[in-house]
């Protein structure tokens, strides 16, 4: 299954072999890796190198360790991007505006993709969310509806990477600007935001990609402008 290793930085080669097996379909989500002892025997290297490789793979979110069961290829990758991106954000002294710009770029094209693939059930779900946002007097509730609105559109794109990145970007905004959505929704912009959501929904209902992306662009411009003001 594995190829014996004879070189320096052997733990990096262990990582490359495991990544290669995933790429080739030998290892799949949820698969259990051989035990440390079995890996030592198959690879012909020290247990210390095996542990270093496994620890690195766990840090980057590729595998997970289950107490008493062993190491497994992760099945759920929803939150694996947040930690490295947040560290990069801080180490590179990035501005919050850069997060907003990233979200805007991704959400505009996501709306266009969703317009082509969205189902009637998802449209109905979005309509319920927009209705709930309009009538709710609870700002915490409105925040949840708003987040789910954008999540549903991302999910409708049928692209796992887009969904994962947008969830990570939303988490970054929430981490670096406390109560970001709540602080925006809880002001005179409420009606404008509700109208934007209706425009986006109508474009998705018509399966009009151009209209959906343009409506999302308008919405993102409004949100980003006020988030930037909030952060200054």
mmCIF file of C-alpha atoms in Angstrom:
data_model
loop_
_atom_site.group_PDB
_atom_site.id
_atom_site.type_symbol
_atom_site.label_atom_id
_atom_site.label_comp_id
_atom_site.label_asym_id
_atom_site.label_seq_id
_atom_site.Cartn_x
_atom_site.Cartn_y
_atom_site.Cartn_z
ATOM 1 C CA UNK A 1 0.000 0.000 0.000
ATOM 2 C CA UNK A 2 2.804 2.405 0.931
ATOM 3 C CA UNK A 3 6.318 2.795 -0.558
ATOM 4 C CA UNK A 4 9.378 2.558 1.755
ATOM 5 C CA UNK A 5 11.066 5.933 2.325
ATOM 6 C CA UNK A 6 14.802 6.592 2.470
ATOM 7 C CA UNK A 7 15.475 10.323 2.579
ATOM 8 C CA UNK A 8 15.659 13.459 4.728
ATOM 9 C CA UNK A 9 12.475 15.171 5.926
ATOM 10 C CA UNK A 10 10.757 11.836 5.667
ATOM 11 C CA UNK A 11 7.598 13.085 7.373
ATOM 12 C CA UNK A 12 6.950 15.364 4.378
ATOM 13 C CA UNK A 13 7.117 12.347 2.076
ATOM 14 C CA UNK A 14 4.627 10.507 4.265
ATOM 15 C CA UNK A 15 2.297 13.478 3.838
ATOM 16 C CA UNK A 16 2.796 13.448 0.069
ATOM 17 C CA UNK A 17 2.045 9.715 -0.132
ATOM 18 C CA UNK A 18 -1.182 10.088 1.820
ATOM 19 C CA UNK A 19 -2.231 13.098 -0.275
ATOM 20 C CA UNK A 20 -1.405 11.109 -3.420
ATOM 21 C CA UNK A 21 -3.592 8.225 -2.271
ATOM 22 C CA UNK A 22 -6.462 10.632 -1.760
ATOM 23 C CA UNK A 23 -5.925 12.104 -5.220
ATOM 24 C CA UNK A 24 -5.850 8.617 -6.779
ATOM 25 C CA UNK A 25 -8.943 7.495 -4.915
ATOM 26 C CA UNK A 26 -7.156 4.873 -2.793
ATOM 27 C CA UNK A 27 -8.151 6.778 0.346
ATOM 28 C CA UNK A 28 -11.577 8.388 0.651
ATOM 29 C CA UNK A 29 -13.457 10.502 3.199
ATOM 30 C CA UNK A 30 -13.918 8.585 6.428
ATOM 31 C CA UNK A 31 -11.292 5.939 5.663
ATOM 32 C CA UNK A 32 -9.173 4.773 8.582
ATOM 33 C CA UNK A 33 -5.410 5.044 8.165
ATOM 34 C CA UNK A 34 -3.159 2.141 9.198
ATOM 35 C CA UNK A 35 -1.967 2.262 12.795
ATOM 36 C CA UNK A 36 1.361 3.918 13.642
ATOM 37 C CA UNK A 37 2.938 0.478 14.009
ATOM 38 C CA UNK A 38 1.645 -0.627 10.606
ATOM 39 C CA UNK A 39 2.896 2.584 8.988
ATOM 40 C CA UNK A 40 6.316 2.109 10.529
ATOM 41 C CA UNK A 41 6.481 -1.394 9.075
ATOM 42 C CA UNK A 42 5.185 -0.439 5.623
ATOM 43 C CA UNK A 43 7.277 2.726 5.231
ATOM 44 C CA UNK A 44 10.418 1.584 6.960
ATOM 45 C CA UNK A 45 10.838 4.788 8.984
ATOM 46 C CA UNK A 46 10.723 5.789 12.650
ATOM 47 C CA UNK A 47 7.575 6.183 14.677
ATOM 48 C CA UNK A 48 8.650 9.783 15.418
ATOM 49 C CA UNK A 49 8.485 10.621 11.690
ATOM 50 C CA UNK A 50 5.075 8.958 11.400
ATOM 51 C CA UNK A 51 3.743 10.968 14.324
ATOM 52 C CA UNK A 52 5.132 14.208 12.917
ATOM 53 C CA UNK A 53 3.426 13.561 9.583
ATOM 54 C CA UNK A 54 0.109 12.665 11.225
ATOM 55 C CA UNK A 55 0.280 15.705 13.484
ATOM 56 C CA UNK A 56 0.894 17.958 10.453
ATOM 57 C CA UNK A 57 -2.016 16.393 8.535
ATOM 58 C CA UNK A 58 -4.285 16.932 11.531
ATOM 59 C CA UNK A 59 -3.216 20.584 11.846
ATOM 60 C CA UNK A 60 -4.054 21.316 8.209
ATOM 61 C CA UNK A 61 -7.395 19.567 8.672
ATOM 62 C CA UNK A 62 -6.912 16.608 6.346
ATOM 63 C CA UNK A 63 -7.194 13.909 8.996
ATOM 64 C CA UNK A 64 -8.780 13.637 12.417
ATOM 65 C CA UNK A 65 -7.776 11.504 15.384
ATOM 66 C CA UNK A 66 -10.481 9.577 17.245
ATOM 67 C CA UNK A 67 -9.585 8.469 20.747
ATOM 68 C CA UNK A 68 -9.184 4.708 20.895
ATOM 69 C CA UNK A 69 -10.031 4.258 17.196
ATOM 70 C CA UNK A 70 -7.128 5.715 15.220
ATOM 71 C CA UNK A 71 -6.637 8.316 12.505
ATOM 72 C CA UNK A 72 -9.188 8.926 9.764
ATOM 73 C CA UNK A 73 -9.497 11.003 6.610
ATOM 74 C CA UNK A 74 -11.905 13.771 7.580
ATOM 75 C CA UNK A 75 -15.506 13.527 6.411
ATOM 76 C CA UNK A 76 -16.469 17.112 7.229
ATOM 77 C CA UNK A 77 -14.291 19.967 5.969
ATOM 78 C CA UNK A 78 -16.670 22.868 6.690
ATOM 79 C CA UNK A 79 -14.444 24.679 9.195
ATOM 80 C CA UNK A 80 -10.975 23.599 8.110
ATOM 81 C CA UNK A 81 -10.202 26.832 6.241
ATOM 82 C CA UNK A 82 -10.953 29.242 9.060
ATOM 83 C CA UNK A 83 -7.891 28.701 11.232
ATOM 84 C CA UNK A 84 -5.216 29.056 8.500
ATOM 85 C CA UNK A 85 -6.976 32.024 6.867
ATOM 86 C CA UNK A 86 -7.432 33.852 10.167
ATOM 87 C CA UNK A 87 -3.750 33.335 10.992
ATOM 88 C CA UNK A 88 -2.735 34.565 7.531
ATOM 89 C CA UNK A 89 -4.996 37.573 7.990
ATOM 90 C CA UNK A 90 -3.318 38.524 11.255
ATOM 91 C CA UNK A 91 0.281 37.750 10.261
ATOM 92 C CA UNK A 92 0.017 39.721 7.034
ATOM 93 C CA UNK A 93 -1.573 42.670 8.810
ATOM 94 C CA UNK A 94 -4.490 42.569 6.377
ATOM 95 C CA UNK A 95 -7.258 45.137 6.439
ATOM 96 C CA UNK A 96 -10.842 44.112 7.136
ATOM 97 C CA UNK A 97 -11.752 45.678 3.797
ATOM 98 C CA UNK A 98 -9.882 42.813 2.115
ATOM 99 C CA UNK A 99 -12.288 40.296 3.644
ATOM 100 C CA UNK A 100 -15.228 42.337 2.362
ATOM 101 C CA UNK A 101 -13.678 42.484 -1.114
ATOM 102 C CA UNK A 102 -13.176 38.709 -1.148
ATOM 103 C CA UNK A 103 -16.746 38.075 -0.092
ATOM 104 C CA UNK A 104 -18.072 40.456 -2.734
ATOM 105 C CA UNK A 105 -16.075 38.838 -5.555
ATOM 106 C CA UNK A 106 -17.191 35.338 -4.588
ATOM 107 C CA UNK A 107 -20.847 36.101 -3.822
ATOM 108 C CA UNK A 108 -21.465 37.880 -7.128
ATOM 109 C CA UNK A 109 -20.411 34.882 -9.205
ATOM 110 C CA UNK A 110 -22.045 32.495 -6.738
ATOM 111 C CA UNK A 111 -25.402 34.169 -7.355
ATOM 112 C CA UNK A 112 -24.920 33.716 -11.103
ATOM 113 C CA UNK A 113 -24.168 30.012 -10.663
ATOM 114 C CA UNK A 114 -27.066 29.549 -8.261
ATOM 115 C CA UNK A 115 -29.476 31.104 -10.762
ATOM 116 C CA UNK A 116 -28.710 28.242 -13.165
ATOM 117 C CA UNK A 117 -28.985 25.424 -10.647
ATOM 118 C CA UNK A 118 -31.352 26.510 -7.888
ATOM 119 C CA UNK A 119 -34.409 24.320 -7.255
ATOM 120 C CA UNK A 120 -38.014 25.322 -6.616
ATOM 121 C CA UNK A 121 -37.662 24.022 -3.066
ATOM 122 C CA UNK A 122 -34.670 26.310 -2.465
ATOM 123 C CA UNK A 123 -36.546 29.249 -3.990
ATOM 124 C CA UNK A 124 -39.427 28.603 -1.600
ATOM 125 C CA UNK A 125 -36.994 28.414 1.285
ATOM 126 C CA UNK A 126 -35.462 31.763 0.324
ATOM 127 C CA UNK A 127 -38.923 33.317 0.086
ATOM 128 C CA UNK A 128 -39.718 32.169 3.617
ATOM 129 C CA UNK A 129 -36.434 33.644 4.855
ATOM 130 C CA UNK A 130 -37.055 37.013 3.194
ATOM 131 C CA UNK A 131 -40.593 37.108 4.595
ATOM 132 C CA UNK A 132 -39.314 36.286 8.069
ATOM 133 C CA UNK A 133 -36.680 39.011 7.846
ATOM 134 C CA UNK A 134 -39.303 41.595 6.951
ATOM 135 C CA UNK A 135 -41.707 40.821 9.770
ATOM 136 C CA UNK A 136 -39.253 39.965 12.550
ATOM 137 C CA UNK A 137 -38.702 42.550 15.262
ATOM 138 C CA UNK A 138 -35.906 40.503 16.846
ATOM 139 C CA UNK A 139 -32.522 41.601 15.481
ATOM 140 C CA UNK A 140 -30.841 38.361 16.533
ATOM 141 C CA UNK A 141 -33.446 36.464 14.531
ATOM 142 C CA UNK A 142 -32.927 38.701 11.521
ATOM 143 C CA UNK A 143 -29.192 38.031 11.646
ATOM 144 C CA UNK A 144 -29.819 34.283 11.534
ATOM 145 C CA UNK A 145 -32.256 34.612 8.618
ATOM 146 C CA UNK A 146 -29.800 36.822 6.736
ATOM 147 C CA UNK A 147 -26.928 34.368 7.197
ATOM 148 C CA UNK A 148 -29.118 31.456 6.098
ATOM 149 C CA UNK A 149 -30.259 33.415 3.025
ATOM 150 C CA UNK A 150 -26.693 33.747 1.771
ATOM 151 C CA UNK A 151 -25.815 30.192 2.817
ATOM 152 C CA UNK A 152 -28.762 28.823 0.800
ATOM 153 C CA UNK A 153 -27.617 30.686 -2.307
ATOM 154 C CA UNK A 154 -24.078 29.377 -1.892
ATOM 155 C CA UNK A 155 -25.412 25.845 -1.431
ATOM 156 C CA UNK A 156 -27.512 26.240 -4.586
ATOM 157 C CA UNK A 157 -24.326 26.856 -6.589
ATOM 158 C CA UNK A 158 -23.624 23.119 -6.104
ATOM 159 C CA UNK A 159 -19.957 23.945 -5.536
ATOM 160 C CA UNK A 160 -18.483 22.664 -2.273
ATOM 161 C CA UNK A 161 -15.411 24.896 -2.488
ATOM 162 C CA UNK A 162 -17.522 28.040 -2.894
ATOM 163 C CA UNK A 163 -19.695 27.038 0.063
ATOM 164 C CA UNK A 164 -16.644 26.333 2.238
ATOM 165 C CA UNK A 165 -14.867 29.574 1.333
ATOM 166 C CA UNK A 166 -17.955 31.729 1.882
ATOM 167 C CA UNK A 167 -18.597 30.118 5.264
ATOM 168 C CA UNK A 168 -14.978 30.842 6.186
ATOM 169 C CA UNK A 169 -15.216 34.453 5.014
ATOM 170 C CA UNK A 170 -18.419 34.931 7.032
ATOM 171 C CA UNK A 171 -16.651 33.501 10.091
ATOM 172 C CA UNK A 172 -13.722 35.873 9.558
ATOM 173 C CA UNK A 173 -16.064 38.876 9.420
ATOM 174 C CA UNK A 174 -17.863 37.730 12.569
ATOM 175 C CA UNK A 175 -14.528 37.192 14.321
ATOM 176 C CA UNK A 176 -12.929 40.509 13.474
ATOM 177 C CA UNK A 177 -16.043 42.693 13.651
ATOM 178 C CA UNK A 178 -18.216 41.843 16.636
ATOM 179 C CA UNK A 179 -21.902 41.503 15.736
ATOM 180 C CA UNK A 180 -21.168 42.683 12.179
ATOM 181 C CA UNK A 181 -24.500 41.679 10.625
ATOM 182 C CA UNK A 182 -26.464 42.790 13.649
ATOM 183 C CA UNK A 183 -24.884 46.241 13.671
ATOM 184 C CA UNK A 184 -25.757 46.744 10.010
ATOM 185 C CA UNK A 185 -29.264 45.306 10.055
ATOM 186 C CA UNK A 186 -30.173 47.179 13.203
ATOM 187 C CA UNK A 187 -30.421 50.627 11.608
ATOM 188 C CA UNK A 188 -32.149 52.627 8.876
ATOM 189 C CA UNK A 189 -30.677 50.335 6.205
ATOM 190 C CA UNK A 190 -33.152 47.597 7.121
ATOM 191 C CA UNK A 191 -35.611 48.386 4.315
ATOM 192 C CA UNK A 192 -32.850 48.698 1.706
ATOM 193 C CA UNK A 193 -31.411 45.344 2.727
ATOM 194 C CA UNK A 194 -34.843 43.698 2.588
ATOM 195 C CA UNK A 195 -35.429 45.149 -0.885
ATOM 196 C CA UNK A 196 -32.035 43.877 -2.044
ATOM 197 C CA UNK A 197 -32.888 40.376 -0.870
ATOM 198 C CA UNK A 198 -36.163 40.504 -2.784
ATOM 199 C CA UNK A 199 -34.348 41.588 -5.965
ATOM 200 C CA UNK A 200 -31.840 38.774 -5.624
ATOM 201 C CA UNK A 201 -34.618 36.267 -4.981
ATOM 202 C CA UNK A 202 -36.613 37.404 -8.018
ATOM 203 C CA UNK A 203 -33.563 37.043 -10.254
ATOM 204 C CA UNK A 204 -32.945 33.535 -8.921
ATOM 205 C CA UNK A 205 -36.606 32.642 -9.441
ATOM 206 C CA UNK A 206 -36.273 33.756 -13.085
ATOM 207 C CA UNK A 207 -32.998 31.765 -13.392
ATOM 208 C CA UNK A 208 -31.451 34.958 -14.733
ATOM 209 C CA UNK A 209 -27.716 34.764 -14.015
ATOM 210 C CA UNK A 210 -26.881 38.288 -15.171
ATOM 211 C CA UNK A 211 -29.650 39.839 -13.111
ATOM 212 C CA UNK A 212 -28.748 37.714 -10.083
ATOM 213 C CA UNK A 213 -25.082 38.723 -10.161
ATOM 214 C CA UNK A 214 -25.942 42.401 -10.655
ATOM 215 C CA UNK A 215 -28.463 42.352 -7.799
ATOM 216 C CA UNK A 216 -25.889 40.674 -5.567
ATOM 217 C CA UNK A 217 -23.277 43.258 -6.600
ATOM 218 C CA UNK A 218 -25.635 46.057 -5.560
ATOM 219 C CA UNK A 219 -26.313 44.328 -2.251
ATOM 220 C CA UNK A 220 -22.634 43.682 -1.525
ATOM 221 C CA UNK A 221 -21.774 47.314 -2.280
ATOM 222 C CA UNK A 222 -24.368 48.443 0.254
ATOM 223 C CA UNK A 223 -23.218 45.981 2.917
ATOM 224 C CA UNK A 224 -19.492 46.523 2.400
ATOM 225 C CA UNK A 225 -19.822 50.293 2.432
ATOM 226 C CA UNK A 226 -21.487 50.220 5.827
ATOM 227 C CA UNK A 227 -19.263 47.492 7.269
ATOM 228 C CA UNK A 228 -16.228 49.569 6.396
ATOM 229 C CA UNK A 229 -17.773 52.578 8.105
ATOM 230 C CA UNK A 230 -18.465 50.418 11.137
ATOM 231 C CA UNK A 231 -14.858 49.253 11.283
ATOM 232 C CA UNK A 232 -13.354 52.752 11.154
#
